[in-house]
Amino acid sequence: MRREDRFLMTTRNVEDYLETIWNLHSKKGYIKVKDIADKLGVSRPSVSEMIKKLSENSYILYEKYGGIVLTAKGKKLAQEIKKRHTLLVEFLKIIGVDEQNAQQDACKLEHDVSSETITCLLEFVEFISLLPESSKWKENFQEYLKKRGLLKKKQ
Ligand code: MN
């Protein structure tokens, strides 16, 4: 990454920050710059700079010695990302990806998929969840993966 790219307000950057702020808020109730830096693996000055930009763009409210709070606009986007994340994790697990990889990859995919793909995935996950237990699709599919040597961990 070029140095001047560090603080760019890319969609991915904004979404990663808002998702992280949302998760930290849900887990701890308060948010510190250090927590965001740890979670995203970036430096504290980078976080501070981004916090300023998110605040200028009305995604969050931020007081220097106070806390970080999502605005309605920020919350809406954060919830959208979170929804996409959960859906992608569910889908990836259905096709045999283990929990850890599913979580990591969902965070990459969630920024780049079209709304058409999201809608189709949502319908697919829903469809699968409506199949009767007796259809044994999951067992059959896992059996198939095993035969192909592709099932690493038991889901
Ligand atoms: Mn994510």
Coordinates of N, CA, C and O and ligand atoms in Angstrom, one line a residue:
M1 N 0.8 -1.2 0.0 CA 0.0 0.0 0.0 C 0.9 1.2 0.0 O 1.8 1.4 0.8
R2 N 0.6 2.2 -0.9 CA 1.4 3.4 -0.9 C 1.1 4.2 0.3 O -0.1 4.2 0.8
R3 N 2.0 4.9 0.8 CA 1.9 5.6 2.1 C 0.7 6.6 2.1 O -0.1 6.6 3.0
E4 N 0.5 7.3 1.0 CA -0.6 8.3 0.9 C -2.0 7.6 0.9 O -3.0 8.3 1.0
D5 N -2.0 6.3 0.7 CA -3.2 5.6 0.6 C -3.8 5.2 2.0 O -4.9 4.7 2.1
R6 N -3.0 5.4 3.0 CA -3.3 4.9 4.3 C -4.6 5.4 4.8 O -5.4 4.6 5.4
F7 N -4.9 6.6 4.6 CA -6.1 7.2 5.2 C -7.3 7.3 4.2 O -8.2 8.1 4.4
L8 N -7.2 6.7 3.1 CA -8.2 6.8 2.1 C -9.5 6.4 2.6 O -9.7 5.3 3.2
M9 N -10.6 7.1 2.2 CA -11.9 6.7 2.6 C -12.5 5.8 1.5 O -13.5 6.1 0.9
T10 N -11.9 4.6 1.4 CA -12.5 3.7 0.4 C -13.7 3.1 1.1 O -13.8 3.1 2.3
T11 N -14.6 2.5 0.2 CA -15.7 1.8 0.7 C -15.3 0.8 1.7 O -15.8 0.6 2.8
R12 N -14.3 0.0 1.3 CA -13.8 -1.1 2.1 C -13.3 -0.6 3.5 O -13.7 -1.2 4.5
N13 N -12.6 0.5 3.5 CA -12.1 1.0 4.7 C -13.2 1.5 5.6 O -13.2 1.1 6.8
V14 N -14.1 2.3 5.1 CA -15.2 2.8 5.8 C -16.0 1.6 6.4 O -16.4 1.6 7.6
E15 N -16.3 0.6 5.6 CA -17.1 -0.5 6.0 C -16.4 -1.3 7.1 O -17.0 -1.8 8.1
D16 N -15.1 -1.6 6.9 CA -14.3 -2.3 7.9 C -14.4 -1.6 9.3 O -14.5 -2.2 10.3
Y17 N -14.2 -0.3 9.3 CA -14.2 0.5 10.5 C -15.6 0.5 11.2 O -15.7 0.2 12.4
L18 N -16.6 0.7 10.4 CA -18.0 0.7 10.9 C -18.3 -0.7 11.5 O -18.9 -0.7 12.6
E19 N -18.0 -1.7 10.8 CA -18.3 -3.1 11.3 C -17.5 -3.3 12.6 O -18.1 -3.8 13.5
T20 N -16.3 -2.9 12.6 CA -15.5 -3.1 13.9 C -16.1 -2.3 15.0 O -16.2 -2.8 16.2
I21 N -16.4 -1.0 14.8 CA -17.0 -0.2 15.8 C -18.3 -0.8 16.3 O -18.6 -0.9 17.5
W22 N -19.1 -1.3 15.4 CA -20.4 -2.0 15.7 C -20.2 -3.2 16.6 O -20.8 -3.4 17.6
N23 N -19.2 -4.0 16.2 CA -18.9 -5.2 16.9 C -18.4 -4.9 18.3 O -18.8 -5.5 19.3
L24 N -17.5 -4.0 18.4 CA -16.9 -3.6 19.7 C -18.0 -3.0 20.6 O -18.1 -3.3 21.8
H25 N -18.9 -2.2 20.0 CA -20.0 -1.6 20.8 C -20.9 -2.7 21.3 O -21.3 -2.7 22.5
S26 N -21.2 -3.7 20.5 CA -22.1 -4.8 20.9 C -21.5 -5.6 22.0 O -22.1 -6.1 22.9
K27 N -20.1 -5.8 21.9 CA -19.4 -6.7 22.9 C -19.1 -5.9 24.2 O -19.3 -6.5 25.2
K28 N -18.6 -4.7 24.1 CA -18.1 -4.0 25.2 C -18.9 -2.8 25.7 O -18.8 -2.3 26.8
G29 N -19.7 -2.3 24.8 CA -20.5 -1.1 25.1 C -19.8 0.2 25.0 O -20.4 1.3 24.9
Y30 N -18.5 0.2 24.9 CA -17.7 1.4 24.7 C -16.6 1.1 23.7 O -16.2 -0.1 23.6
I31 N -16.1 2.1 23.1 CA -15.1 1.9 22.1 C -13.8 2.8 22.3 O -14.0 4.0 22.5
K32 N -12.7 2.2 22.3 CA -11.4 2.9 22.4 C -10.6 2.8 21.1 O -10.7 1.8 20.4
V33 N -9.9 3.8 20.8 CA -9.0 3.8 19.6 C -8.1 2.6 19.6 O -7.9 1.9 18.6
K34 N -7.6 2.2 20.8 CA -6.7 1.1 20.9 C -7.4 -0.2 20.5 O -6.8 -1.0 19.8
D35 N -8.7 -0.4 20.9 CA -9.4 -1.6 20.6 C -9.6 -1.7 19.1 O -9.5 -2.8 18.5
I36 N -9.9 -0.6 18.4 CA -10.1 -0.6 17.0 C -8.7 -0.9 16.3 O -8.7 -1.8 15.4
A37 N -7.7 -0.3 16.8 CA -6.3 -0.6 16.2 C -6.0 -2.1 16.3 O -5.5 -2.7 15.4
D38 N -6.2 -2.6 17.5 CA -5.9 -4.1 17.7 C -6.7 -4.9 16.8 O -6.2 -5.9 16.2
K39 N -8.0 -4.6 16.7 CA -8.9 -5.5 15.9 C -8.6 -5.4 14.4 O -8.6 -6.4 13.8
L40 N -8.2 -4.2 13.9 CA -8.0 -4.1 12.5 C -6.5 -4.3 12.1 O -6.1 -4.3 11.0
G41 N -5.6 -4.4 13.2 CA -4.2 -4.6 12.9 C -3.6 -3.3 12.2 O -2.7 -3.5 11.4
V42 N -4.0 -2.1 12.7 CA -3.4 -0.9 12.2 C -2.9 -0.1 13.3 O -3.2 -0.4 14.5
S43 N -2.2 1.0 13.0 CA -1.6 1.8 14.1 C -2.6 2.7 14.7 O -3.6 3.0 14.1
R44 N -2.4 3.2 15.9 CA -3.3 4.1 16.6 C -3.5 5.4 15.8 O -4.6 5.9 15.7
P45 N -2.4 6.0 15.3 CA -2.5 7.2 14.5 C -3.4 7.0 13.3 O -4.2 7.9 13.0
S46 N -3.3 5.9 12.7 CA -4.2 5.6 11.5 C -5.6 5.6 11.9 O -6.5 6.1 11.3
V47 N -5.9 4.9 13.1 CA -7.3 4.9 13.6 C -7.8 6.3 13.9 O -8.9 6.7 13.5
S48 N -7.0 7.1 14.6 CA -7.4 8.4 14.9 C -7.7 9.3 13.7 O -8.7 10.0 13.7
E49 N -6.9 9.1 12.7 CA -7.1 9.8 11.4 C -8.4 9.4 10.8 O -9.2 10.3 10.3
M50 N -8.6 8.1 10.8 CA -9.9 7.6 10.1 C -11.1 8.0 11.0 O -12.1 8.3 10.4
I51 N -11.0 8.0 12.3 CA -12.1 8.4 13.2 C -12.5 9.8 12.8 O -13.7 10.2 12.8
K52 N -11.5 10.7 12.6 CA -11.7 12.1 12.3 C -12.5 12.1 10.9 O -13.5 12.9 10.8
K53 N -12.1 11.4 10.0 CA -12.8 11.4 8.7 C -14.2 10.8 8.8 O -15.1 11.3 8.1
L54 N -14.4 9.7 9.5 CA -15.7 9.2 9.7 C -16.6 10.1 10.3 O -17.8 10.2 10.0
S55 N -16.1 10.9 11.3 CA -16.8 11.9 12.0 C -17.2 13.1 11.1 O -18.3 13.5 11.0
E56 N -16.2 13.5 10.2 CA -16.5 14.6 9.3 C -17.6 14.1 8.3 O -18.3 15.0 7.7
N57 N -17.7 12.9 8.0 CA -18.6 12.4 7.0 C -19.9 11.8 7.7 O -20.7 11.1 7.1
S58 N -20.1 12.2 9.0 CA -21.3 11.9 9.7 C -21.6 10.4 9.9 O -22.8 10.1 10.0
Y59 N -20.6 9.6 9.9 CA -20.8 8.2 10.2 C -20.8 7.9 11.7 O -21.4 7.0 12.2
I60 N -20.0 8.8 12.4 CA -19.9 8.6 13.9 C -19.9 10.0 14.5 O -19.6 11.0 13.9
L61 N -20.1 10.0 15.8 CA -19.9 11.2 16.6 C -18.7 10.9 17.5 O -18.6 9.8 18.1
Y62 N -17.8 11.9 17.5 CA -16.6 11.6 18.3 C -16.2 12.9 19.1 O -16.1 13.9 18.5
E63 N -15.9 12.6 20.3 CA -15.4 13.7 21.1 C -14.0 13.3 21.6 O -13.8 12.1 22.0
K64 N -13.1 14.2 21.5 CA -11.7 13.9 21.7 C -11.4 13.0 22.9 O -10.7 12.0 22.9
Y65 N -12.0 13.4 24.1 CA -11.8 12.6 25.3 C -13.0 11.8 25.7 O -13.1 11.2 26.8
G66 N -13.9 11.8 24.8 CA -15.2 11.0 25.1 C -15.2 9.7 24.3 O -14.1 9.2 23.9
G67 N -16.3 9.3 23.9 CA -16.4 8.0 23.2 C -16.7 8.2 21.8 O -16.8 9.3 21.2
I68 N -16.8 7.0 21.1 CA -17.1 7.0 19.7 C -18.5 6.4 19.6 O -18.8 5.3 20.1
V69 N -19.4 7.1 18.9 CA -20.8 6.6 18.8 C -21.2 6.6 17.3 O -20.9 7.6 16.6
L70 N -21.9 5.6 16.9 CA -22.3 5.6 15.5 C -23.6 6.5 15.4 O -24.4 6.5 16.2
T71 N -23.6 7.2 14.3 CA -24.8 8.0 14.0 C -25.8 7.1 13.3 O -25.5 5.9 13.1
A72 N -27.0 7.6 13.0 CA -28.0 6.7 12.4 C -27.5 6.2 11.0 O -27.6 5.1 10.6
K73 N -26.8 7.2 10.3 CA -26.2 6.8 9.0 C -25.1 5.7 9.2 O -25.1 4.8 8.4
G74 N -24.3 5.9 10.2 CA -23.2 4.9 10.4 C -23.8 3.5 10.9 O -23.3 2.5 10.4
K75 N -24.8 3.6 11.7 CA -25.4 2.4 12.2 C -26.1 1.6 11.1 O -26.0 0.4 11.0
K76 N -26.7 2.3 10.1 CA -27.4 1.7 9.0 C -26.4 0.9 8.2 O -26.6 -0.2 7.8
L77 N -25.3 1.6 7.9 CA -24.3 0.9 7.0 C -23.6 -0.3 7.8 O -23.4 -1.3 7.2
A78 N -23.3 -0.1 9.1 CA -22.7 -1.1 9.9 C -23.6 -2.3 10.0 O -23.2 -3.5 9.8
Q79 N -24.9 -2.1 10.1 CA -25.9 -3.2 10.2 C -26.0 -4.0 8.9 O -26.1 -5.2 8.8
E80 N -25.9 -3.2 7.8 CA -25.9 -3.8 6.4 C -24.7 -4.7 6.2 O -24.8 -5.9 5.8
I81 N -23.5 -4.2 6.6 CA -22.3 -5.0 6.5 C -22.4 -6.3 7.4 O -22.0 -7.4 7.0
K82 N -22.9 -6.1 8.6 CA -23.0 -7.2 9.6 C -24.0 -8.3 9.0 O -23.7 -9.5 9.1
K83 N -25.0 -7.8 8.4 CA -26.0 -8.7 7.8 C -25.3 -9.6 6.7 O -25.5 -10.8 6.6
R84 N -24.6 -8.8 5.8 CA -23.9 -9.5 4.7 C -22.9 -10.5 5.2 O -22.7 -11.6 4.7
H85 N -22.2 -10.1 6.3 CA -21.2 -10.9 6.9 C -21.8 -12.3 7.4 O -21.3 -13.3 7.1
T86 N -22.9 -12.1 8.2 CA -23.5 -13.3 8.8 C -24.0 -14.2 7.6 O -23.8 -15.5 7.7
L87 N -24.6 -13.7 6.6 CA -25.1 -14.5 5.5 C -24.0 -15.2 4.8 O -24.1 -16.4 4.5
L88 N -22.8 -14.5 4.5 CA -21.7 -15.1 3.9 C -21.1 -16.2 4.7 O -20.8 -17.3 4.2
V89 N -21.0 -16.0 6.0 CA -20.5 -17.1 6.9 C -21.4 -18.3 6.8 O -20.9 -19.4 6.6
E90 N -22.7 -18.1 6.9 CA -23.6 -19.2 6.8 C -23.5 -20.0 5.5 O -23.4 -21.2 5.5
F91 N -23.4 -19.2 4.4 CA -23.2 -19.8 3.1 C -21.9 -20.6 3.0 O -21.9 -21.8 2.6
L92 N -20.8 -20.0 3.4 CA -19.5 -20.7 3.3 C -19.5 -21.9 4.2 O -18.9 -23.0 3.8
K93 N -20.2 -21.9 5.3 CA -20.2 -23.1 6.2 C -21.1 -24.2 5.5 O -20.7 -25.4 5.6
I94 N -22.1 -23.8 4.8 CA -23.0 -24.8 4.1 C -22.1 -25.5 3.1 O -22.3 -26.7 2.9
I95 N -21.3 -24.8 2.4 CA -20.5 -25.5 1.3 C -19.2 -26.1 1.9 O -18.4 -26.6 1.1
G96 N -19.0 -26.2 3.2 CA -18.0 -27.0 3.8 C -16.8 -26.2 4.3 O -15.8 -26.8 4.8
V97 N -16.8 -24.9 4.3 CA -15.7 -24.1 4.8 C -15.7 -24.1 6.3 O -16.8 -24.0 6.9
D98 N -14.6 -24.3 7.0 CA -14.7 -24.3 8.5 C -14.9 -22.9 9.0 O -14.7 -21.9 8.3
E99 N -15.3 -22.8 10.3 CA -15.8 -21.6 10.9 C -14.7 -20.5 10.8 O -15.1 -19.3 10.4
Q100 N -13.5 -20.8 11.1 CA -12.4 -19.7 11.1 C -12.2 -19.1 9.7 O -12.2 -17.9 9.6
N101 N -12.1 -20.0 8.7 CA -11.9 -19.4 7.4 C -13.2 -18.7 6.9 O -13.1 -17.7 6.2
A102 N -14.3 -19.3 7.3 CA -15.6 -18.6 6.9 C -15.7 -17.2 7.4 O -16.1 -16.3 6.7
Q103 N -15.3 -17.0 8.7 CA -15.3 -15.7 9.3 C -14.3 -14.8 8.6 O -14.7 -13.6 8.3
Q104 N -13.1 -15.2 8.3 CA -12.1 -14.4 7.7 C -12.6 -14.0 6.2 O -12.5 -12.9 5.8
D105 N -13.0 -15.0 5.5 CA -13.3 -14.8 4.1 C -14.6 -13.9 3.9 O -14.7 -13.1 3.0
A106 N -15.5 -14.1 4.9 CA -16.7 -13.3 4.8 C -16.4 -11.8 4.9 O -16.9 -11.0 4.2
C107 N -15.4 -11.5 5.7 CA -14.9 -10.1 5.9 C -14.3 -9.6 4.6 O -14.3 -8.4 4.4
K108 N -13.8 -10.4 3.8 CA -13.2 -10.0 2.5 C -14.3 -9.9 1.5 O -14.4 -8.9 0.7
L109 N -15.2 -10.9 1.4 CA -16.2 -10.9 0.4 C -17.3 -9.8 0.6 O -17.9 -9.3 -0.3
E110 N -17.6 -9.5 1.9 CA -18.7 -8.7 2.2 C -18.7 -7.3 1.5 O -19.7 -6.6 1.3
H111 N -17.5 -6.8 1.1 CA -17.4 -5.5 0.5 C -17.6 -5.5 -1.0 O -17.9 -4.5 -1.6
D112 N -17.4 -6.7 -1.6 CA -17.3 -6.7 -3.1 C -18.4 -7.4 -3.8 O -18.4 -7.4 -5.0
V113 N -19.3 -8.1 -3.1 CA -20.3 -8.8 -3.8 C -21.5 -7.9 -4.2 O -21.8 -6.9 -3.5
S114 N -22.1 -8.1 -5.3 CA -23.2 -7.3 -5.8 C -24.5 -7.6 -5.0 O -24.6 -8.7 -4.3
S115 N -25.5 -6.7 -5.0 CA -26.7 -7.0 -4.3 C -27.5 -8.1 -4.9 O -28.2 -8.8 -4.2
E116 N -27.3 -8.4 -6.2 CA -27.9 -9.5 -6.8 C -27.4 -10.8 -6.2 O -28.2 -11.7 -5.8
T117 N -26.1 -10.9 -6.0 CA -25.5 -12.1 -5.4 C -25.9 -12.3 -4.0 O -26.2 -13.4 -3.6
I118 N -26.0 -11.2 -3.3 CA -26.5 -11.3 -1.9 C -27.9 -11.8 -1.8 O -28.2 -12.7 -1.0
T119 N -28.7 -11.3 -2.7 CA -30.1 -11.7 -2.7 C -30.2 -13.2 -3.0 O -30.9 -14.0 -2.4
C120 N -29.4 -13.7 -4.0 CA -29.4 -15.1 -4.4 C -28.9 -16.0 -3.3 O -29.5 -17.0 -3.0
L121 N -27.8 -15.5 -2.6 CA -27.3 -16.3 -1.5 C -28.3 -16.4 -0.4 O -28.4 -17.4 0.2
L122 N -29.0 -15.3 -0.1 CA -30.0 -15.2 0.9 C -31.1 -16.3 0.7 O -31.4 -17.0 1.5
E123 N -31.5 -16.3 -0.6 CA -32.6 -17.2 -1.0 C -32.0 -18.7 -0.9 O -32.8 -19.6 -0.4
F124 N -30.8 -18.9 -1.3 CA -30.2 -20.2 -1.2 C -30.1 -20.7 0.2 O -30.5 -21.8 0.5
V125 N -29.6 -19.9 1.1 CA -29.4 -20.3 2.5 C -30.8 -20.5 3.1 O -31.0 -21.5 3.9
E126 N -31.8 -19.7 2.7 CA -33.2 -19.9 3.2 C -33.7 -21.2 2.7 O -34.3 -22.0 3.5
F127 N -33.5 -21.5 1.4 CA -34.0 -22.7 0.8 C -33.4 -23.9 1.5 O -34.2 -24.9 1.9
I128 N -32.1 -23.9 1.8 CA -31.5 -25.0 2.5 C -32.1 -25.2 3.9 O -32.3 -26.3 4.3
S129 N -32.3 -24.1 4.5 CA -32.8 -24.2 5.9 C -34.3 -24.8 5.9 O -34.7 -25.2 7.0
L130 N -34.9 -24.7 4.8 CA -36.3 -25.2 4.8 C -36.4 -26.6 4.4 O -37.5 -27.2 4.4
L131 N -35.3 -27.2 3.9 CA -35.3 -28.6 3.5 C -35.6 -29.5 4.7 O -35.1 -29.2 5.8
P132 N -36.4 -30.5 4.6 CA -36.6 -31.4 5.8 C -35.3 -32.1 6.2 O -34.5 -32.4 5.3
E133 N -35.2 -32.4 7.4 CA -34.1 -33.2 8.0 C -33.9 -34.5 7.1 O -32.7 -34.8 6.8
S134 N -35.0 -35.1 6.7 CA -34.9 -36.4 6.0 C -34.2 -36.3 4.6 O -33.9 -37.3 4.0
S135 N -34.1 -35.0 4.1 CA -33.5 -34.9 2.8 C -32.0 -35.3 2.8 O -31.4 -35.7 1.8
K136 N -31.4 -35.2 4.0 CA -30.0 -35.7 4.2 C -29.0 -35.0 3.2 O -28.0 -35.5 2.9
W137 N -29.4 -33.8 2.7 CA -28.5 -33.1 1.8 C -27.1 -32.8 2.4 O -26.1 -33.0 1.7
K138 N -27.1 -32.4 3.6 CA -25.9 -32.1 4.3 C -25.0 -33.3 4.4 O -23.8 -33.2 4.1
E139 N -25.5 -34.4 4.9 CA -24.7 -35.6 5.0 C -24.2 -36.0 3.6 O -23.0 -36.4 3.5
N140 N -25.1 -36.0 2.6 CA -24.7 -36.4 1.3 C -23.6 -35.5 0.8 O -22.6 -36.0 0.2
F141 N -23.7 -34.2 1.0 CA -22.7 -33.3 0.5 C -21.4 -33.5 1.2 O -20.3 -33.4 0.6
Q142 N -21.4 -33.7 2.5 CA -20.2 -33.9 3.3 C -19.5 -35.2 2.9 O -18.3 -35.3 2.8
E143 N -20.3 -36.2 2.6 CA -19.8 -37.5 2.1 C -19.1 -37.2 0.8 O -18.0 -37.7 0.6
Y144 N -19.7 -36.4 0.0 CA -19.1 -36.1 -1.3 C -17.8 -35.4 -1.1 O -16.8 -35.7 -1.8
L145 N -17.8 -34.4 -0.2 CA -16.5 -33.6 0.0 C -15.4 -34.5 0.6 O -14.3 -34.4 0.2
K146 N -15.8 -35.4 1.4 CA -14.9 -36.4 2.0 C -14.2 -37.2 1.0 O -13.0 -37.4 0.9
K147 N -15.1 -37.7 0.1 CA -14.5 -38.6 -1.0 C -13.6 -37.8 -1.9 O -12.6 -38.3 -2.4
R148 N -13.8 -36.5 -2.1 CA -12.9 -35.7 -2.9 C -11.7 -35.2 -2.0 O -10.9 -34.4 -2.5
G149 N -11.7 -35.6 -0.8 CA -10.6 -35.2 0.1 C -10.6 -33.7 0.5 O -9.6 -33.1 0.8
L150 N -11.8 -33.1 0.5 CA -11.9 -31.7 0.7 C -12.5 -31.3 2.0 O -12.6 -30.1 2.3
L151 N -12.9 -32.2 2.8 CA -13.5 -31.9 4.1 C -12.4 -31.9 5.1 O -11.9 -33.0 5.5
K152 N -12.0 -30.7 5.6 CA -10.9 -30.7 6.6 C -11.4 -31.0 8.0 O -10.8 -31.8 8.7
K153 N -12.5 -30.3 8.4 CA -13.0 -30.5 9.7 C -14.4 -30.8 9.7 O -15.1 -30.4 8.8
K154 N -14.8 -31.5 10.7 CA -16.3 -31.8 10.8 C -17.0 -30.5 11.2 O -16.6 -29.8 12.0
Q155 N -18.1 -30.3 10.4 CA -18.8 -29.0 10.6 C -19.8 -29.2 11.8 O -20.3 -30.2 12.0
Ligands
MN1 MN -17.0 -8.9 8.4

